[in-house]
């Protein structure tokens, strides 16, 4: 170790920080760093098993989300849905007057497992109730939000980009059939406005890079208009993972912010009669270019935690 060392090298390894600030780079520091980065590329399902052995879970499909929403709200499942209701979620949220789906974009199993201690509120919900979902291919935002709303994969809903039109029914259609309403709240030029907002009965379009404003608007709509179903996309996580990589410590402050927003939303929505589902549309993986990416069938891109509360 260098003469200026003031803390053990494992401290840097645990935080995946490089270069270390407490000593000049040396072979031991470098080895700790390399081993840590390698360990963090373990498939998320394996990390999940090692760290949370008591929390092992069957993996469900993203196609199960629309049937689950329909079952909770007691409306017809969209025609063309390939999945079926997830009984654990249905049983827990059955009887909720309304339902909110909160989607922190790209917050899959891989980044959540790496940084679960930095998101204590979300982690407490996942520890209490969770299933693991596998996103449909390709693991990109428009495709998987379309799947959440229709229960179909890309061969059914025909969505490849946020500009495409749904080729099948969505949960908004079956809500309308039952005389009920659904709302979406999203940001300019994001999937929630460009795609989902075209089908929602109440659609709010807000400025880009304004997750705080999105959270505030969801709460306002829930209080004033009380839609039976509301869905929103928090995009900060996806943005910072793309910029820095999911494993970079630079994402930590943004994860703190997202955790605070989720707590704010849940605390405000539950007293209004909303059951809550929280899940991402996909995950992300690190690249050699030092940025995050997704779209593949790898576990880092496709496995996402889903939790719920009421």
Short mmCIF file of C-alpha atoms in Angstrom, two decimals:
data_model
loop_
_atom_site.label_atom_id
_atom_site.label_comp_id
_atom_site.label_asym_id
_atom_site.label_seq_id
_atom_site.Cartn_x
_atom_site.Cartn_y
_atom_site.Cartn_z
CA UNK A 1 0.00 0.00 0.00
CA UNK A 2 1.09 3.58 -0.55
CA UNK A 3 2.42 5.49 2.42
CA UNK A 4 -0.53 7.92 2.40
CA UNK A 5 -3.19 5.23 2.89
CA UNK A 6 -5.78 6.21 5.49
CA UNK A 7 -8.44 3.56 4.87
CA UNK A 8 -8.38 -0.06 3.72
CA UNK A 9 -8.46 -0.74 -0.04
CA UNK A 10 -11.70 -2.68 0.40
CA UNK A 11 -13.42 0.64 1.05
CA UNK A 12 -12.68 1.67 -2.53
CA UNK A 13 -13.56 -1.80 -3.78
CA UNK A 14 -16.96 -1.72 -2.10
CA UNK A 15 -17.70 1.68 -3.59
CA UNK A 16 -16.12 0.77 -6.96
CA UNK A 17 -14.22 4.08 -6.85
CA UNK A 18 -11.16 4.56 -9.01
CA UNK A 19 -8.64 6.01 -8.76
CA UNK A 20 -8.43 5.89 -4.95
CA UNK A 21 -7.96 9.27 -3.33
CA UNK A 22 -6.12 8.09 -0.22
CA UNK A 23 -3.00 6.58 -1.81
CA UNK A 24 -1.15 6.44 -5.14
CA UNK A 25 -2.34 3.65 -7.43
CA UNK A 26 -0.63 0.40 -6.54
CA UNK A 27 -0.98 -3.25 -7.52
CA UNK A 28 -3.12 -4.16 -4.51
CA UNK A 29 -5.52 -1.27 -5.10
CA UNK A 30 -5.82 -2.11 -8.77
CA UNK A 31 -6.46 -5.78 -8.04
CA UNK A 32 -9.21 -4.90 -5.54
CA UNK A 33 -10.82 -2.61 -8.07
CA UNK A 34 -10.68 -5.12 -10.92
CA UNK A 35 -12.07 -7.93 -8.78
CA UNK A 36 -14.92 -5.71 -7.59
CA UNK A 37 -15.86 -4.64 -11.11
CA UNK A 38 -15.76 -8.24 -12.26
CA UNK A 39 -17.98 -9.33 -9.38
CA UNK A 40 -20.47 -6.63 -10.28
CA UNK A 41 -20.83 -8.05 -13.76
CA UNK A 42 -22.26 -11.29 -12.29
CA UNK A 43 -25.72 -11.93 -13.67
CA UNK A 44 -28.25 -10.09 -11.46
CA UNK A 45 -30.14 -13.30 -10.74
CA UNK A 46 -26.96 -14.78 -9.22
CA UNK A 47 -26.29 -11.69 -7.13
CA UNK A 48 -29.92 -11.81 -6.00
CA UNK A 49 -29.51 -15.42 -4.92
CA UNK A 50 -26.26 -14.81 -3.08
CA UNK A 51 -27.30 -11.66 -1.24
CA UNK A 52 -30.98 -12.38 -0.73
CA UNK A 53 -31.18 -16.14 -0.49
CA UNK A 54 -34.52 -15.94 1.28
CA UNK A 55 -35.94 -13.72 -1.48
CA UNK A 56 -35.60 -16.07 -4.45
CA UNK A 57 -38.54 -15.59 -6.76
CA UNK A 58 -40.13 -17.14 -9.79
CA UNK A 59 -39.54 -15.00 -12.86
CA UNK A 60 -42.72 -13.68 -14.48
CA UNK A 61 -43.13 -11.98 -17.85
CA UNK A 62 -43.79 -8.33 -18.62
CA UNK A 63 -46.82 -9.66 -20.52
CA UNK A 64 -48.37 -10.49 -17.13
CA UNK A 65 -48.66 -6.83 -16.07
CA UNK A 66 -51.71 -5.80 -18.14
CA UNK A 67 -53.73 -8.87 -17.05
CA UNK A 68 -52.75 -8.11 -13.45
CA UNK A 69 -53.89 -4.49 -13.76
CA UNK A 70 -57.17 -5.65 -15.31
CA UNK A 71 -57.77 -8.18 -12.54
CA UNK A 72 -57.11 -5.64 -9.78
CA UNK A 73 -59.45 -3.07 -11.35
CA UNK A 74 -62.01 -5.73 -12.27
CA UNK A 75 -62.09 -4.90 -15.98
CA UNK A 76 -61.63 -7.11 -19.02
CA UNK A 77 -58.10 -8.13 -19.95
CA UNK A 78 -57.10 -6.55 -23.28
CA UNK A 79 -57.67 -8.83 -26.25
CA UNK A 80 -54.38 -10.25 -27.45
CA UNK A 81 -52.78 -10.38 -24.01
CA UNK A 82 -50.36 -13.28 -23.77
CA UNK A 83 -49.86 -13.21 -20.01
CA UNK A 84 -52.03 -13.93 -17.02
CA UNK A 85 -52.57 -12.13 -13.71
CA UNK A 86 -49.78 -12.47 -11.16
CA UNK A 87 -51.76 -13.94 -8.30
CA UNK A 88 -49.58 -12.56 -5.50
CA UNK A 89 -50.04 -9.00 -6.71
CA UNK A 90 -53.73 -9.47 -7.49
CA UNK A 91 -54.40 -10.94 -4.06
CA UNK A 92 -52.53 -8.14 -2.29
CA UNK A 93 -54.08 -5.23 -4.23
CA UNK A 94 -57.52 -6.67 -4.88
CA UNK A 95 -60.17 -4.30 -3.59
CA UNK A 96 -58.11 -1.16 -4.21
CA UNK A 97 -60.36 1.62 -5.47
CA UNK A 98 -57.72 2.74 -7.95
CA UNK A 99 -54.28 1.73 -9.15
CA UNK A 100 -51.03 3.62 -9.83
CA UNK A 101 -48.11 2.18 -11.78
CA UNK A 102 -44.84 4.02 -11.09
CA UNK A 103 -42.02 3.20 -13.50
CA UNK A 104 -38.45 4.33 -12.71
CA UNK A 105 -37.00 3.85 -16.18
CA UNK A 106 -34.19 1.26 -16.53
CA UNK A 107 -34.05 0.50 -12.79
CA UNK A 108 -33.62 -3.22 -13.35
CA UNK A 109 -32.27 -5.95 -11.12
CA UNK A 110 -28.67 -5.18 -12.09
CA UNK A 111 -28.50 -1.55 -10.89
CA UNK A 112 -30.88 -2.13 -8.00
CA UNK A 113 -28.78 -5.02 -6.69
CA UNK A 114 -25.61 -2.94 -6.95
CA UNK A 115 -27.08 0.08 -5.19
CA UNK A 116 -29.93 -1.25 -3.06
CA UNK A 117 -28.46 0.36 0.08
CA UNK A 118 -28.66 3.75 -1.66
CA UNK A 119 -32.42 3.34 -2.17
CA UNK A 120 -33.64 2.36 1.31
CA UNK A 121 -37.30 3.15 0.69
CA UNK A 122 -37.63 1.17 -2.53
CA UNK A 123 -35.54 -1.63 -1.04
CA UNK A 124 -37.85 -1.83 1.97
CA UNK A 125 -40.81 -2.31 -0.37
CA UNK A 126 -38.98 -4.94 -2.40
CA UNK A 127 -37.91 -6.76 0.76
CA UNK A 128 -41.56 -6.88 1.86
CA UNK A 129 -43.17 -7.84 -1.48
CA UNK A 130 -41.65 -8.55 -4.85
CA UNK A 131 -41.57 -10.62 -7.97
CA UNK A 132 -38.98 -10.56 -10.73
CA UNK A 133 -40.13 -9.77 -14.27
CA UNK A 134 -38.45 -10.46 -17.58
CA UNK A 135 -38.91 -7.68 -20.11
CA UNK A 136 -39.85 -8.64 -23.66
CA UNK A 137 -37.47 -8.27 -26.56
CA UNK A 138 -36.11 -5.92 -27.60
CA UNK A 139 -35.54 -4.55 -24.11
CA UNK A 140 -36.27 -0.93 -24.94
CA UNK A 141 -38.74 1.54 -23.48
CA UNK A 142 -41.49 1.84 -26.13
CA UNK A 143 -41.75 -1.92 -26.59
CA UNK A 144 -42.06 -2.70 -22.89
CA UNK A 145 -44.43 0.12 -21.99
CA UNK A 146 -46.64 -1.13 -24.82
CA UNK A 147 -46.41 -4.60 -23.30
CA UNK A 148 -47.34 -3.31 -19.82
CA UNK A 149 -50.51 -1.78 -21.26
CA UNK A 150 -51.56 -4.54 -23.67
CA UNK A 151 -50.19 -7.80 -22.31
CA UNK A 152 -48.77 -8.58 -25.74
CA UNK A 153 -45.21 -8.72 -26.97
CA UNK A 154 -43.95 -6.88 -30.03
CA UNK A 155 -45.52 -9.44 -32.37
CA UNK A 156 -48.92 -8.46 -30.92
CA UNK A 157 -48.75 -4.71 -30.27
CA UNK A 158 -46.40 -3.90 -33.20
CA UNK A 159 -44.57 -1.13 -31.33
CA UNK A 160 -40.94 -0.60 -32.31
CA UNK A 161 -40.66 3.14 -31.63
CA UNK A 162 -42.65 5.63 -29.58
CA UNK A 163 -44.12 7.03 -32.82
CA UNK A 164 -45.79 3.74 -33.78
CA UNK A 165 -49.48 2.96 -33.24
CA UNK A 166 -50.72 0.09 -31.10
CA UNK A 167 -52.07 -2.77 -33.19
CA UNK A 168 -54.22 -4.18 -30.37
CA UNK A 169 -56.34 -3.22 -27.38
CA UNK A 170 -54.78 -1.66 -24.31
CA UNK A 171 -55.88 -1.39 -20.70
CA UNK A 172 -57.21 2.08 -21.56
CA UNK A 173 -59.72 0.49 -23.96
CA UNK A 174 -61.03 -1.96 -21.40
CA UNK A 175 -61.21 0.75 -18.75
CA UNK A 176 -63.31 2.90 -21.10
CA UNK A 177 -65.54 -0.08 -21.86
CA UNK A 178 -66.28 -0.28 -18.12
CA UNK A 179 -66.95 3.46 -17.87
CA UNK A 180 -63.64 4.15 -16.14
CA UNK A 181 -60.64 6.36 -16.92
CA UNK A 182 -56.88 6.06 -17.09
CA UNK A 183 -54.24 8.80 -16.93
CA UNK A 184 -50.61 9.17 -17.93
CA UNK A 185 -48.04 11.72 -16.78
CA UNK A 186 -44.77 12.05 -18.66
CA UNK A 187 -42.12 14.33 -20.06
CA UNK A 188 -41.68 15.90 -23.46
CA UNK A 189 -40.31 13.54 -26.12
CA UNK A 190 -40.45 10.49 -23.84
CA UNK A 191 -42.42 7.29 -24.34
CA UNK A 192 -44.96 8.21 -21.67
CA UNK A 193 -46.11 11.23 -23.68
CA UNK A 194 -45.24 10.26 -27.25
CA UNK A 195 -46.81 6.79 -27.03
CA UNK A 196 -48.81 6.14 -23.85
CA UNK A 197 -50.32 9.63 -23.72
CA UNK A 198 -52.01 9.09 -27.09
CA UNK A 199 -54.20 6.38 -25.55
CA UNK A 200 -54.74 7.66 -21.99
CA UNK A 201 -58.00 9.45 -21.23
CA UNK A 202 -56.08 12.09 -19.26
CA UNK A 203 -52.57 12.84 -20.52
CA UNK A 204 -50.13 15.33 -19.00
CA UNK A 205 -47.04 16.42 -20.95
CA UNK A 206 -44.34 18.15 -18.91
CA UNK A 207 -40.88 19.58 -19.70
CA UNK A 208 -37.94 17.21 -20.11
CA UNK A 209 -35.65 16.45 -17.14
CA UNK A 210 -38.36 17.29 -14.61
CA UNK A 211 -39.03 14.16 -12.55
CA UNK A 212 -39.96 16.29 -9.53
CA UNK A 213 -42.61 18.06 -11.58
CA UNK A 214 -43.88 14.70 -12.84
CA UNK A 215 -44.31 13.43 -9.29
CA UNK A 216 -46.12 16.60 -8.25
CA UNK A 217 -48.45 16.39 -11.25
CA UNK A 218 -49.31 12.74 -10.61
CA UNK A 219 -50.37 13.68 -7.09
CA UNK A 220 -52.38 16.68 -8.30
CA UNK A 221 -54.25 14.62 -10.91
CA UNK A 222 -54.93 11.88 -8.38
CA UNK A 223 -56.40 14.41 -5.96
CA UNK A 224 -58.42 16.48 -8.41
CA UNK A 225 -59.48 14.03 -11.13
CA UNK A 226 -59.15 10.66 -9.38
CA UNK A 227 -58.54 8.49 -12.46
CA UNK A 228 -59.04 4.78 -11.87
CA UNK A 229 -55.57 4.06 -13.26
CA UNK A 230 -52.53 6.32 -13.50
CA UNK A 231 -49.15 5.47 -14.98
CA UNK A 232 -45.98 7.53 -14.96
CA UNK A 233 -42.36 7.26 -16.09
CA UNK A 234 -39.46 8.65 -14.05
CA UNK A 235 -36.68 9.05 -16.61
CA UNK A 236 -33.72 10.24 -14.52
CA UNK A 237 -32.46 6.73 -13.80
CA UNK A 238 -32.32 5.81 -17.48
CA UNK A 239 -30.58 9.08 -18.36
CA UNK A 240 -27.83 8.75 -15.75
CA UNK A 241 -27.25 5.05 -16.41
CA UNK A 242 -26.74 5.85 -20.10
CA UNK A 243 -24.37 8.68 -19.24
CA UNK A 244 -22.27 7.04 -16.51
CA UNK A 245 -23.02 3.25 -16.59
CA UNK A 246 -25.25 1.55 -14.01
CA UNK A 247 -22.24 0.50 -11.91
CA UNK A 248 -20.74 4.00 -11.64
CA UNK A 249 -20.90 5.67 -8.20
CA UNK A 250 -21.81 8.86 -10.06
CA UNK A 251 -25.39 7.58 -10.30
CA UNK A 252 -25.84 7.45 -6.51
CA UNK A 253 -27.16 11.01 -5.94
CA UNK A 254 -29.79 10.46 -8.64
CA UNK A 255 -30.86 7.17 -7.07
CA UNK A 256 -31.35 9.02 -3.78
CA UNK A 257 -33.60 11.50 -5.59
CA UNK A 258 -35.62 8.75 -7.26
CA UNK A 259 -36.04 6.95 -3.94
CA UNK A 260 -37.35 10.16 -2.37
CA UNK A 261 -39.79 10.69 -5.27
CA UNK A 262 -41.15 7.17 -4.93
CA UNK A 263 -41.70 7.68 -1.21
CA UNK A 264 -43.46 11.00 -1.89
CA UNK A 265 -45.73 9.41 -4.48
CA UNK A 266 -46.63 6.38 -2.40
CA UNK A 267 -47.30 8.44 0.73
CA UNK A 268 -49.61 10.75 -1.23
CA UNK A 269 -51.44 8.16 -3.34
CA UNK A 270 -52.30 5.49 -0.78
CA UNK A 271 -54.62 7.78 1.26
CA UNK A 272 -56.44 8.54 -2.02
CA UNK A 273 -57.36 4.89 -2.43
CA UNK A 274 -54.60 3.86 -4.82
CA UNK A 275 -52.89 0.52 -4.78
CA UNK A 276 -49.30 0.94 -5.96
CA UNK A 277 -47.16 -1.09 -8.36
CA UNK A 278 -43.52 -0.10 -8.96
CA UNK A 279 -41.55 -1.64 -11.80
CA UNK A 280 -39.10 -0.65 -14.51
CA UNK A 281 -39.52 -1.18 -18.24
CA UNK A 282 -36.06 -2.77 -18.62
CA UNK A 283 -32.58 -2.71 -17.09
CA UNK A 284 -29.17 -1.60 -18.37
CA UNK A 285 -25.64 -2.97 -18.68
CA UNK A 286 -22.18 -1.38 -18.64
CA UNK A 287 -20.26 -1.00 -21.89
CA UNK A 288 -16.56 -0.72 -22.67
CA UNK A 289 -17.17 2.87 -23.75
CA UNK A 290 -18.04 3.81 -20.17
CA UNK A 291 -21.74 4.29 -20.85
CA UNK A 292 -24.87 2.27 -20.18
CA UNK A 293 -26.90 0.46 -22.81
CA UNK A 294 -29.82 -1.96 -23.17
CA UNK A 295 -31.84 -3.77 -25.79
CA UNK A 296 -30.37 -7.27 -25.45
CA UNK A 297 -31.78 -10.42 -23.86
CA UNK A 298 -29.04 -10.44 -21.19
CA UNK A 299 -30.28 -10.55 -17.60
CA UNK A 300 -28.82 -7.09 -16.94
CA UNK A 301 -31.18 -5.67 -19.57
CA UNK A 302 -34.21 -7.88 -19.11
CA UNK A 303 -34.72 -8.66 -15.41
CA UNK A 304 -36.57 -6.04 -13.35
CA UNK A 305 -37.91 -6.09 -9.79
CA UNK A 306 -41.61 -5.44 -9.32
CA UNK A 307 -42.99 -4.44 -5.92
CA UNK A 308 -46.36 -3.30 -4.63
CA UNK A 309 -48.05 -1.77 -1.61
CA UNK A 310 -51.35 -0.29 -0.48
#
